PDB file of C-alpha atoms in Angstrom:
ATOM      1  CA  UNK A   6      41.514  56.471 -42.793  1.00  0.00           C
ATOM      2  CA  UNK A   7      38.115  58.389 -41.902  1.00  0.00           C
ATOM      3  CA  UNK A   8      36.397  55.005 -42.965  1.00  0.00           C
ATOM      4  CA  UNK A   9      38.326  52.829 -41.303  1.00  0.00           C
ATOM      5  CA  UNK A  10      38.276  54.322 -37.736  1.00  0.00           C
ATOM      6  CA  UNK A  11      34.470  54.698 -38.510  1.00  0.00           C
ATOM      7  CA  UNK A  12      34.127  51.101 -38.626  1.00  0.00           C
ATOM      8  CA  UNK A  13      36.781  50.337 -35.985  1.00  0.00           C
ATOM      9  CA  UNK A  14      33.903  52.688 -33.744  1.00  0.00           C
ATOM     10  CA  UNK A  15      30.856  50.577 -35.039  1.00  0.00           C
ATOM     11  CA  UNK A  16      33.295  47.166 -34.206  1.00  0.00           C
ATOM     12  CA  UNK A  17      33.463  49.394 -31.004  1.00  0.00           C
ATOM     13  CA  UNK A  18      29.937  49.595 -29.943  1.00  0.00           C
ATOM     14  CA  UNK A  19      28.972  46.763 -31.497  1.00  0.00           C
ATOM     15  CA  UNK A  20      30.972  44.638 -29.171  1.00  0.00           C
ATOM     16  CA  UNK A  21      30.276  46.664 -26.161  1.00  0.00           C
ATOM     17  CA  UNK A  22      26.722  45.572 -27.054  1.00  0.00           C
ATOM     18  CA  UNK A  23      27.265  42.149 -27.555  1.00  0.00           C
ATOM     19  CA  UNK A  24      29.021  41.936 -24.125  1.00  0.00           C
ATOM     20  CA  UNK A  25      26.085  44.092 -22.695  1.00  0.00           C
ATOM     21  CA  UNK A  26      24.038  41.374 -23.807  1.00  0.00           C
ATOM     22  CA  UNK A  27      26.662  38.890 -22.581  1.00  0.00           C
ATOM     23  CA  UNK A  28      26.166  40.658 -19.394  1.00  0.00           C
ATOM     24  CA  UNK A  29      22.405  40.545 -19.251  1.00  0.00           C
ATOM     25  CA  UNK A  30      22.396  36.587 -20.564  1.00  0.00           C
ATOM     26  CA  UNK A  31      24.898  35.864 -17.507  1.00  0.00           C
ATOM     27  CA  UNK A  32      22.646  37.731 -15.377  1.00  0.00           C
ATOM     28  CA  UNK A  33      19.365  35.794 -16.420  1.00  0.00           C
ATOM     29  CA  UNK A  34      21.191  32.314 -16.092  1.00  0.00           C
ATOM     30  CA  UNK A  35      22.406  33.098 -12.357  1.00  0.00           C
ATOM     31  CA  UNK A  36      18.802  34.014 -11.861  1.00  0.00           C
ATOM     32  CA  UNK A  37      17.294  30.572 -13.448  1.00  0.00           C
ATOM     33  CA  UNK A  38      19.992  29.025 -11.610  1.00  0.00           C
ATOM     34  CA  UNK A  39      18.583  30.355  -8.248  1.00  0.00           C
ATOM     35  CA  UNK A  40      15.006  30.140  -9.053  1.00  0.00           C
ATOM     36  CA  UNK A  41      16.323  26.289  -9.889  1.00  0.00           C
ATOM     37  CA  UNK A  42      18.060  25.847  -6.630  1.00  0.00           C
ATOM     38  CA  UNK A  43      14.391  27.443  -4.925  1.00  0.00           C
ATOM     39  CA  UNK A  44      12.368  24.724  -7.091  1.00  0.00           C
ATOM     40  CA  UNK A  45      14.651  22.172  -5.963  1.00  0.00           C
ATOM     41  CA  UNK A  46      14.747  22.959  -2.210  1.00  0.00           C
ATOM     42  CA  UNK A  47      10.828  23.185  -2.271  1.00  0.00           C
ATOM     43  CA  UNK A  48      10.380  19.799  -4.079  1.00  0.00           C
ATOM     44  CA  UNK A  49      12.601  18.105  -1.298  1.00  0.00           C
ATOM     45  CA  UNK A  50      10.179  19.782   1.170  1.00  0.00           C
ATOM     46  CA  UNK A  51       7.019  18.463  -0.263  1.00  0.00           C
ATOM     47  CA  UNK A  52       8.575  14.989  -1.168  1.00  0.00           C
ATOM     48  CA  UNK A  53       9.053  14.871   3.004  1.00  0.00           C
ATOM     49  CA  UNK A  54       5.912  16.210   3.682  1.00  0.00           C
ATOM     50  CA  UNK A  55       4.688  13.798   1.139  1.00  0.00           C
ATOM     51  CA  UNK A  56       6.626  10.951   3.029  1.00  0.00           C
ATOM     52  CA  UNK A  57       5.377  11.753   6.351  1.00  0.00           C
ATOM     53  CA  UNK A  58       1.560  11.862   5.043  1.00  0.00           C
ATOM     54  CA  UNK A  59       2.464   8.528   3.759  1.00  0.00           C
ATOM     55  CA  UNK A  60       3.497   7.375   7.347  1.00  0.00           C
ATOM     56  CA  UNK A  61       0.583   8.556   8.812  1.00  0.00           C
ATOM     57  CA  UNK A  62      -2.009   7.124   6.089  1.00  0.00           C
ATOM     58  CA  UNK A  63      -0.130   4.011   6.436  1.00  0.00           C
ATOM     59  CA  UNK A  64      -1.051   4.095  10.382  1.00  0.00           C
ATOM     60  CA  UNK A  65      -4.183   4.821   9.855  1.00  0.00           C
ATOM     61  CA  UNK A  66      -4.488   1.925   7.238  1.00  0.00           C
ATOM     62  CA  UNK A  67      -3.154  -0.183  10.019  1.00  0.00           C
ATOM     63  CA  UNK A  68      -5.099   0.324  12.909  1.00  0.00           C
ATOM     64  CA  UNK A  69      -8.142   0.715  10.620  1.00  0.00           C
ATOM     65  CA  UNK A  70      -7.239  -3.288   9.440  1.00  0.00           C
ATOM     66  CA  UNK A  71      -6.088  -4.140  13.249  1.00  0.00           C
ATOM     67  CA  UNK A  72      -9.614  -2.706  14.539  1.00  0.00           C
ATOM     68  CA  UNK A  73     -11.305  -4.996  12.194  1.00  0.00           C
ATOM     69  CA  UNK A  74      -9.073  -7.999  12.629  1.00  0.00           C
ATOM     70  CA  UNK A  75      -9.701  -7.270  16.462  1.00  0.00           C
ATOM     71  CA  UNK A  76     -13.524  -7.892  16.051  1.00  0.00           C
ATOM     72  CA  UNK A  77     -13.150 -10.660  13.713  1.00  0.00           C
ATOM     73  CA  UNK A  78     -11.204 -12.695  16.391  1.00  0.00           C
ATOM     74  CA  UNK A  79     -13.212 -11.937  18.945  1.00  0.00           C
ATOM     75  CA  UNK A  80     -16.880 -12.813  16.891  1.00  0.00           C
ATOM     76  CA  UNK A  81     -15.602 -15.349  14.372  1.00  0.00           C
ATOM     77  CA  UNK A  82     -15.855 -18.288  16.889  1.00  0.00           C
ATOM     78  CA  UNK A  83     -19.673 -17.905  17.664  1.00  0.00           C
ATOM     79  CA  UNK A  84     -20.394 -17.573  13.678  1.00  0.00           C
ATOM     80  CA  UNK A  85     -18.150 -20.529  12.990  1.00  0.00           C
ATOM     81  CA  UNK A  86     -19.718 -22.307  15.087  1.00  0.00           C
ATOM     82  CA  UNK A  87     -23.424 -21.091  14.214  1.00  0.00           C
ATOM     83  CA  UNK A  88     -22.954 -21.265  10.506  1.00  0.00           C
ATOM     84  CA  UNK A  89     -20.105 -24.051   9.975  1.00  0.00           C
ATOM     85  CA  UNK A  90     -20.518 -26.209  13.015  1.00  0.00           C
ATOM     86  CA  UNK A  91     -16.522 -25.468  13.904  1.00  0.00           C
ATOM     87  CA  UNK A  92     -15.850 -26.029  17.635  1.00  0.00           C
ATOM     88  CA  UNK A  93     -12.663 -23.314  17.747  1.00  0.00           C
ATOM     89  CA  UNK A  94      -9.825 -24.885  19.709  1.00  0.00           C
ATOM     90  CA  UNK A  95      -8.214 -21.939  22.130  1.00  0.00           C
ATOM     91  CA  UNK A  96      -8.709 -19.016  20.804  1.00  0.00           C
ATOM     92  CA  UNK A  97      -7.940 -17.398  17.300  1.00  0.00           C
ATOM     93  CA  UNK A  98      -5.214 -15.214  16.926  1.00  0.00           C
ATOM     94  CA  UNK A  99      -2.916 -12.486  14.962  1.00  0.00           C
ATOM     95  CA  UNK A 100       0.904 -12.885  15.242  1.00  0.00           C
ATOM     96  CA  UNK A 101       3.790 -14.175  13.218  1.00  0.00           C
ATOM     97  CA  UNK A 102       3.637 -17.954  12.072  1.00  0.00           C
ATOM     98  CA  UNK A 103       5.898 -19.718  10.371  1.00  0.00           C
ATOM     99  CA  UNK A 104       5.429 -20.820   7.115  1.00  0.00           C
ATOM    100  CA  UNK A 105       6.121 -24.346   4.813  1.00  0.00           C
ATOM    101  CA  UNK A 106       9.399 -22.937   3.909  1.00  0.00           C
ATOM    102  CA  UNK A 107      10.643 -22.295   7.710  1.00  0.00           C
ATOM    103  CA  UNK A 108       9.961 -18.067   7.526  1.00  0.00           C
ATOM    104  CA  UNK A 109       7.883 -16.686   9.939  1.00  0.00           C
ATOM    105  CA  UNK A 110       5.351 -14.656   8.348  1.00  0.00           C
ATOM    106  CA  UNK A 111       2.485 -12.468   9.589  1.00  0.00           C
ATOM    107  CA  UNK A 112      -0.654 -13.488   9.866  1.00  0.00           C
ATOM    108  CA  UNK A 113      -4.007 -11.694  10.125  1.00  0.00           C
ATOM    109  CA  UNK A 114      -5.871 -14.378  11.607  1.00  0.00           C
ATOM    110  CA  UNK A 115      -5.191 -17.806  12.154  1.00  0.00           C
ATOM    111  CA  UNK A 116      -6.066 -20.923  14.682  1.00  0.00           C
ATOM    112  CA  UNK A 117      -7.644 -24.352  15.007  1.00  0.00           C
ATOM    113  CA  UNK A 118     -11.080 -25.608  14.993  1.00  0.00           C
ATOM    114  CA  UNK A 119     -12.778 -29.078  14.448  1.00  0.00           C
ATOM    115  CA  UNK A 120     -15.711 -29.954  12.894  1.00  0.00           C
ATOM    116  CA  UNK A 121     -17.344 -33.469  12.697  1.00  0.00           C
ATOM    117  CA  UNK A 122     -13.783 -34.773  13.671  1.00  0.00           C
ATOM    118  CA  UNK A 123     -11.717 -33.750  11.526  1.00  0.00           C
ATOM    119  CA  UNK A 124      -8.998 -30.750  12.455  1.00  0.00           C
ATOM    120  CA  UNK A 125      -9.203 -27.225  10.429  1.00  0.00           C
ATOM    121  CA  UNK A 126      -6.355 -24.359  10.444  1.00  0.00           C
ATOM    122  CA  UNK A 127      -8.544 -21.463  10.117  1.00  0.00           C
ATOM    123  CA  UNK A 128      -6.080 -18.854   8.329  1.00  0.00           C
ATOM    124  CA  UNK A 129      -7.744 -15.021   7.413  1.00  0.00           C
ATOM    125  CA  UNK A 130      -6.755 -11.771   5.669  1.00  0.00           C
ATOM    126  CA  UNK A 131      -8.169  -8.706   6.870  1.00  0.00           C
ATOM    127  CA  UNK A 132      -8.169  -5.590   4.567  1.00  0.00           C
ATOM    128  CA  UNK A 133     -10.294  -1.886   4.662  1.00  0.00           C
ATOM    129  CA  UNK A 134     -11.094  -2.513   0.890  1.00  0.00           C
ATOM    130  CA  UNK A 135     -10.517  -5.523  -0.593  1.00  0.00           C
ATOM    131  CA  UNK A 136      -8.379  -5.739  -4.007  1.00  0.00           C
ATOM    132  CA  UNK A 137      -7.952  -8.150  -6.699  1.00  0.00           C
ATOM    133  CA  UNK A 138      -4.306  -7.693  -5.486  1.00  0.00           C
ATOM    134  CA  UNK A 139      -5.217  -8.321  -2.145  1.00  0.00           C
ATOM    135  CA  UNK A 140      -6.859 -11.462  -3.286  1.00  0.00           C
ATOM    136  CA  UNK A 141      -3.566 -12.826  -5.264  1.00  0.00           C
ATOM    137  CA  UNK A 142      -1.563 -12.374  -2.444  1.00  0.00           C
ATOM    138  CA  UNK A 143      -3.913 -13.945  -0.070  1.00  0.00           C
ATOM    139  CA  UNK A 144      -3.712 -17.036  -2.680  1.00  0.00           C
ATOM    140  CA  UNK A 145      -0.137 -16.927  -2.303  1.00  0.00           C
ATOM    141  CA  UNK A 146      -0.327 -17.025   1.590  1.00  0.00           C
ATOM    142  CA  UNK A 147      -2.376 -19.918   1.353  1.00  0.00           C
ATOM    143  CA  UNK A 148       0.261 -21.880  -0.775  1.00  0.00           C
ATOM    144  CA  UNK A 149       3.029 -20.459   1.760  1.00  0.00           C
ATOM    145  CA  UNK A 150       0.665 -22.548   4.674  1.00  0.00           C
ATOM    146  CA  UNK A 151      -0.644 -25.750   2.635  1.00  0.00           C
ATOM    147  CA  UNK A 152       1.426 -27.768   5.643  1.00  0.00           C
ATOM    148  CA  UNK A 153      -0.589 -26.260   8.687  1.00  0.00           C
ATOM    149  CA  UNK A 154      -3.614 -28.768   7.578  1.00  0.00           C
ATOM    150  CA  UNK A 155      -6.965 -28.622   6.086  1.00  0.00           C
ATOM    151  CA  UNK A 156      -7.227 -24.919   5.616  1.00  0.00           C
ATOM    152  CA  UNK A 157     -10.553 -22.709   6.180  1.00  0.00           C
ATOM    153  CA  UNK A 158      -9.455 -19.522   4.743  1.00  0.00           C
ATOM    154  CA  UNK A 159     -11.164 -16.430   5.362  1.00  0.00           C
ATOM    155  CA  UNK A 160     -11.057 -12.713   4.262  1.00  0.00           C
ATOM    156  CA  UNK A 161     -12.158 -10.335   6.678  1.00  0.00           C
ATOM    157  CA  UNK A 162     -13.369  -6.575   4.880  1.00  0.00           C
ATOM    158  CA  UNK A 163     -15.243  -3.888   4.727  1.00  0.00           C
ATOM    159  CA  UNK A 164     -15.785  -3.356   1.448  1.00  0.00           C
ATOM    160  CA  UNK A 165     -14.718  -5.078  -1.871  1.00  0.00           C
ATOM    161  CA  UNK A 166     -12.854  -2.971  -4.762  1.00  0.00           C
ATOM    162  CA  UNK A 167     -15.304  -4.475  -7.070  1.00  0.00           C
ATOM    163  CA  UNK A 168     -18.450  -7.347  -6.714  1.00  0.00           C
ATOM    164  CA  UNK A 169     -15.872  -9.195  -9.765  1.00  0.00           C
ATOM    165  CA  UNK A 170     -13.322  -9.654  -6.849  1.00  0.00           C
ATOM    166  CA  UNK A 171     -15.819 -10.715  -4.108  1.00  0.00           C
ATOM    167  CA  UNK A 172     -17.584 -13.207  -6.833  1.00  0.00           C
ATOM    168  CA  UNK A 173     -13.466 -14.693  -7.469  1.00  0.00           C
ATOM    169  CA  UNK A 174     -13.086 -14.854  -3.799  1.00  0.00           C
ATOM    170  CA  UNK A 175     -15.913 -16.522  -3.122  1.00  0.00           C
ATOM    171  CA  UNK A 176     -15.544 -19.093  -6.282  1.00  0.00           C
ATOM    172  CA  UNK A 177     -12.054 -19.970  -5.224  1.00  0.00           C
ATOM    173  CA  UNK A 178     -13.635 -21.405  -2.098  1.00  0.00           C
ATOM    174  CA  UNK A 179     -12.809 -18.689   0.288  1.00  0.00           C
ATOM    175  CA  UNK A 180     -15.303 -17.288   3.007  1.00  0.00           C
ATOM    176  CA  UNK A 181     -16.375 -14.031   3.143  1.00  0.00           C
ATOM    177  CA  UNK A 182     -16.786 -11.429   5.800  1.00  0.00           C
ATOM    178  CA  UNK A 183     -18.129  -8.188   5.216  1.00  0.00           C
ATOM    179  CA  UNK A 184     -17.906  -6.243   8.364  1.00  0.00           C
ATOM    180  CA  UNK A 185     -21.295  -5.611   9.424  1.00  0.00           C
ATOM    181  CA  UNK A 186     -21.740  -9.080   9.824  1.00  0.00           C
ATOM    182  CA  UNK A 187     -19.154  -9.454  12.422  1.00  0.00           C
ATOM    183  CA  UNK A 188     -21.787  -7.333  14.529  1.00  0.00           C
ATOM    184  CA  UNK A 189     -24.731  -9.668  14.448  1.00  0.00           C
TER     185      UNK A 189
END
């Protein structure tokens, strides 16, 4: 009998310590749980502050490419006409336009000029730094416009990701800006 409540008082304490540690386990997982919860609420934070840098980067991008669009329109009649003989009809613009398919579309810089007779629709993408993305969707708008006439395309930048996507530009027949040249 001796033996047996002996080991009924081992059975005893060793459950009492199994549901201390049952105890302490609970404890730790309510505080991963909470440190979880903290983690959580702090990533939501910087994903918003990580959004609203985004906005402003973005506005900055914008005005930045405005600014030089801006200064294109304004100086790329003179150098048209000084290195390409066009006679600019009006004046060149940045709006919406609608394209081939009937969807209005934005446009950079676009407009009219003439040279030796024969009627050009001057169409150009401005960009801070110039991409080989850039320049496949600047192919694409040029497809989207094939109906506004002979086309003069034109890419307005300051810099070039690489002198490989300048070169393509440049091959494919389109005229390039950099945007120092826009102040001679």
């Amino acid at each position: 009998m001796a033996e047996l409540a002996e080991a009924q008082r081992k059975t005893e304490e060793r459950l009492n310590e199994l549901a201390e540690a049952q105890r302490k386990t609970e404890e730790r997982l309510n505080e991963l749980a909470e440190a979880q919860r903290k983690t959580e609420e702090g990533l939501n934070k910087l994903i918003g502050v990580v959004r609203r840098i985004e906005k402003i980067v973005g506005g900055h991008s914008h005005t930045i490419g405005h600014t030089l669009e801006d200064k294109a329109i304004l100086k790329l009649p003179k150098i048209l006409k000084e290195r390409y003989g066009f006679e600019v009809e009006g004046k060149l613009k940045r709006g919406f336009l609608e394209n081939d398919k009937g969807e209005e579309e934005e446009m950079n810089l676009y407009g009219y000029a003439k040279k030796d007779g024969e009627r050009y629709f001057i169409i150009g993408e401005g960009k801070s730094r110039f991409s080989k993305e850039d320049l496949k969707d600047f192919e694409n708008k040029l497809k989207r416009f094939k109906g506004k006439g002979t086309q003069f395309p034109i890419i307005i930048t300051y810099i070039f990701s690489s002198k490989k996507v300048e070169e393509e530009a440049k091959k494919k027949g389109i005229n390039v800006f950099i945007s120092y040249e826009l102040e001679e």
